[in-house]
Amino acid sequence: AQTVTQSQPEMSVQEAETVTLSCTYDTSENNYYLFWYKQPPSRQMILVIRQEAYKQQNATENRFSVNFQKAAKSFSLKISDSQLGDTAMYFCAFMPPGAAGNKLTFGGGTRVLVKP
Amino acid sequence: GAVVSQHPSWVICKSGTSVKIECRSLDFQATTMFWYRQFPKQSLMLMATSNEGSKATYEQGVEKDKFLINHASLTLSTLTVTSAHPEDSSFYICSGGGYTFGSGTRLTVV
């Protein structure tokens, strides 16, 4: 079974600065997908970024980027130029390949607080 | 992109009653949908996999008779919490289309 670990329960950052959230996972699969989700107080799960394991290039989406280290099984999220609206819970998630591959395993989450 | 609609957004029910939560795929056909549960300040835990036209697959520890799942069409999956108890109070959220989530349902049992 896959496991996903987020070692930082809570992080704070000043507006306009950068924060990096860590995520490690354990799997015996070679091909899989990794995700970062944002969950604001509304509790809607918002997809921030997605990475396919077979792609070496790190995914980026505007101010969000990842550092994917497959050998180390590490998948960190960097939020640049932090904005007040980035305040939320962030979850790292793992999805295996295959027909049943839509099942997500989540890390415990990191609460991010952006301070003005 | 894939859109998943979930209703109701919140519901309050009395102990012993049943509550149905709907999850609809609006712009795609979902042969599989997933139901998660989230307690306050915790992560999402998979409860069950909903399969169109067949029985749902439940995760270990999830009571099948308590949480009834029906996936009768390619666009609708329902979760019914039967004989609800206060400990069933939680946030329930569905997903489909790979990694798209509904908006969730906050259930409070009084």
Short mmCIF file of N, CA, C and O in Angstrom, two decimals, chain A residues 35 37 39 41-45 47 50 91 95 100 102-104 106-109 111, chain B residues 34 36 38-44 46 49 59 91 93 98-103 106:
data_model
loop_
_atom_site.label_atom_id
_atom_site.label_comp_id
_atom_site.label_asym_id
_atom_site.label_seq_id
_atom_site.Cartn_x
_atom_site.Cartn_y
_atom_site.Cartn_z
N PHE A 35 -0.09 14.74 -6.91
CA PHE A 35 -0.91 15.95 -6.94
C PHE A 35 -0.68 16.79 -5.69
O PHE A 35 -0.35 16.27 -4.61
N TYR A 37 -3.19 19.51 -3.72
CA TYR A 37 -4.52 20.12 -3.66
C TYR A 37 -4.51 21.21 -2.60
O TYR A 37 -3.85 21.11 -1.56
N GLN A 39 -7.12 23.26 -0.05
CA GLN A 39 -8.44 23.22 0.54
C GLN A 39 -8.65 24.47 1.40
O GLN A 39 -8.19 24.52 2.53
N PRO A 41 -11.06 27.40 3.46
CA PRO A 41 -12.11 27.20 4.48
C PRO A 41 -13.43 26.67 3.91
O PRO A 41 -14.18 26.03 4.63
N SER A 42 -13.71 26.94 2.65
CA SER A 42 -14.92 26.39 2.03
C SER A 42 -14.88 24.87 1.92
O SER A 42 -15.91 24.23 1.70
N ARG A 43 -13.69 24.31 2.06
CA ARG A 43 -13.42 22.87 2.01
C ARG A 43 -13.51 22.28 0.61
O ARG A 43 -13.43 21.06 0.43
N GLN A 44 -13.68 23.13 -0.40
CA GLN A 44 -13.60 22.65 -1.78
C GLN A 44 -12.18 22.21 -2.06
O GLN A 44 -11.23 22.90 -1.70
N MET A 45 -12.01 21.06 -2.67
CA MET A 45 -10.70 20.57 -3.03
C MET A 45 -10.32 21.14 -4.41
O MET A 45 -10.95 20.84 -5.41
N LEU A 47 -7.49 21.54 -7.31
CA LEU A 47 -6.24 21.01 -7.84
C LEU A 47 -5.26 22.15 -8.10
O LEU A 47 -5.58 23.08 -8.84
N ARG A 50 -0.23 18.99 -10.93
CA ARG A 50 -0.17 17.55 -11.14
C ARG A 50 1.17 17.20 -11.80
O ARG A 50 1.68 17.94 -12.64
N PHE A 91 -2.81 19.58 0.56
CA PHE A 91 -2.66 18.14 0.63
C PHE A 91 -1.87 17.62 -0.56
O PHE A 91 -2.15 17.97 -1.71
N MET A 95 -1.55 8.88 -6.81
CA MET A 95 -2.49 8.08 -7.57
C MET A 95 -1.71 7.02 -8.34
O MET A 95 -0.85 7.35 -9.17
N ALA A 100 -7.87 1.11 -11.92
CA ALA A 100 -8.31 1.58 -10.60
C ALA A 100 -7.46 2.74 -10.14
O ALA A 100 -7.43 3.08 -8.97
N ASN A 102 -7.68 5.82 -10.23
CA ASN A 102 -8.19 7.10 -9.80
C ASN A 102 -8.32 7.23 -8.30
O ASN A 102 -8.78 8.23 -7.80
N LYS A 103 -7.94 6.19 -7.58
CA LYS A 103 -8.02 6.23 -6.14
C LYS A 103 -6.85 7.05 -5.62
O LYS A 103 -5.70 6.80 -5.96
N LEU A 104 -7.12 8.04 -4.82
CA LEU A 104 -6.09 8.93 -4.30
C LEU A 104 -5.76 8.58 -2.86
O LEU A 104 -6.65 8.33 -2.04
N PHE A 106 -3.94 10.39 0.34
CA PHE A 106 -3.56 11.73 0.75
C PHE A 106 -2.58 11.73 1.90
O PHE A 106 -2.59 10.83 2.76
N GLY A 107 -1.74 12.76 1.93
CA GLY A 107 -0.94 13.02 3.10
C GLY A 107 -1.79 13.69 4.16
O GLY A 107 -2.96 14.00 3.94
N GLY A 108 -1.21 13.93 5.31
CA GLY A 108 -1.96 14.50 6.43
C GLY A 108 -2.27 15.98 6.30
O GLY A 108 -3.09 16.50 7.07
N GLY A 109 -1.63 16.64 5.36
CA GLY A 109 -1.93 18.05 5.12
C GLY A 109 -0.97 18.99 5.82
O GLY A 109 -0.37 18.67 6.86
N ARG A 111 -1.04 23.12 6.91
CA ARG A 111 -1.82 24.37 6.97
C ARG A 111 -0.88 25.54 6.68
O ARG A 111 0.13 25.70 7.36
N PHE B 34 -15.47 8.00 -6.41
CA PHE B 34 -14.90 7.70 -5.11
C PHE B 34 -15.54 8.57 -4.03
O PHE B 34 -15.81 9.75 -4.26
N TYR B 36 -15.07 9.98 -0.14
CA TYR B 36 -14.12 10.22 0.93
C TYR B 36 -14.84 10.83 2.12
O TYR B 36 -15.89 11.46 1.99
N GLN B 38 -13.94 13.22 5.67
CA GLN B 38 -12.93 14.07 6.29
C GLN B 38 -13.44 14.60 7.62
O GLN B 38 -14.43 15.32 7.67
N PHE B 39 -12.73 14.25 8.70
CA PHE B 39 -13.04 14.79 10.01
C PHE B 39 -12.32 16.13 10.15
O PHE B 39 -11.33 16.39 9.45
N PRO B 40 -12.79 16.98 11.07
CA PRO B 40 -12.18 18.30 11.24
C PRO B 40 -10.68 18.23 11.46
O PRO B 40 -10.19 17.40 12.23
N LYS B 41 -9.97 19.05 10.72
CA LYS B 41 -8.52 19.19 10.84
C LYS B 41 -7.79 17.88 10.52
O LYS B 41 -6.65 17.67 10.99
N GLN B 42 -8.41 17.03 9.74
CA GLN B 42 -7.77 15.80 9.31
C GLN B 42 -7.77 15.71 7.80
O GLN B 42 -8.35 16.54 7.11
N SER B 43 -7.12 14.67 7.32
CA SER B 43 -7.02 14.48 5.89
C SER B 43 -8.24 13.72 5.36
O SER B 43 -9.12 13.32 6.12
N LEU B 44 -8.27 13.52 4.06
CA LEU B 44 -9.35 12.77 3.44
C LEU B 44 -9.03 11.28 3.50
O LEU B 44 -7.91 10.87 3.19
N LEU B 46 -10.39 7.57 2.09
CA LEU B 46 -11.27 6.90 1.14
C LEU B 46 -12.20 5.96 1.88
O LEU B 46 -11.76 5.14 2.69
N THR B 49 -15.29 2.82 -3.25
CA THR B 49 -15.25 3.05 -4.70
C THR B 49 -16.60 2.65 -5.27
O THR B 49 -17.06 1.52 -5.07
N GLU B 59 -13.65 0.27 1.70
CA GLU B 59 -12.35 0.17 2.37
C GLU B 59 -12.53 -0.56 3.71
O GLU B 59 -13.63 -0.60 4.27
N PHE B 91 -17.56 15.51 7.12
CA PHE B 91 -17.59 16.10 5.78
C PHE B 91 -17.38 14.98 4.78
O PHE B 91 -16.38 14.25 4.87
N ILE B 93 -17.11 13.85 0.74
CA ILE B 93 -16.80 14.45 -0.55
C ILE B 93 -16.56 13.36 -1.58
O ILE B 93 -15.96 12.33 -1.27
N GLY B 98 -11.09 11.09 -12.54
CA GLY B 98 -9.65 11.06 -12.25
C GLY B 98 -9.32 11.75 -10.96
O GLY B 98 -8.94 11.13 -9.98
N TYR B 99 -9.47 13.04 -10.93
CA TYR B 99 -9.00 13.75 -9.75
C TYR B 99 -9.79 15.02 -9.49
O TYR B 99 -9.29 15.95 -8.85
N THR B 100 -11.03 15.05 -9.98
CA THR B 100 -11.90 16.20 -9.76
C THR B 100 -12.87 15.91 -8.63
O THR B 100 -13.47 14.83 -8.59
N PHE B 101 -13.03 16.87 -7.73
CA PHE B 101 -13.86 16.67 -6.57
C PHE B 101 -15.15 17.47 -6.64
O PHE B 101 -15.20 18.55 -7.24
N GLY B 102 -16.19 16.91 -5.99
CA GLY B 102 -17.38 17.68 -5.75
C GLY B 102 -17.10 18.69 -4.65
O GLY B 102 -16.01 18.73 -4.07
N SER B 103 -18.08 19.50 -4.34
CA SER B 103 -17.89 20.57 -3.35
C SER B 103 -18.05 20.08 -1.92
O SER B 103 -17.78 20.83 -0.98
N ARG B 106 -21.47 18.69 4.25
CA ARG B 106 -21.24 18.70 5.69
C ARG B 106 -22.47 18.11 6.36
O ARG B 106 -23.56 18.68 6.27
#
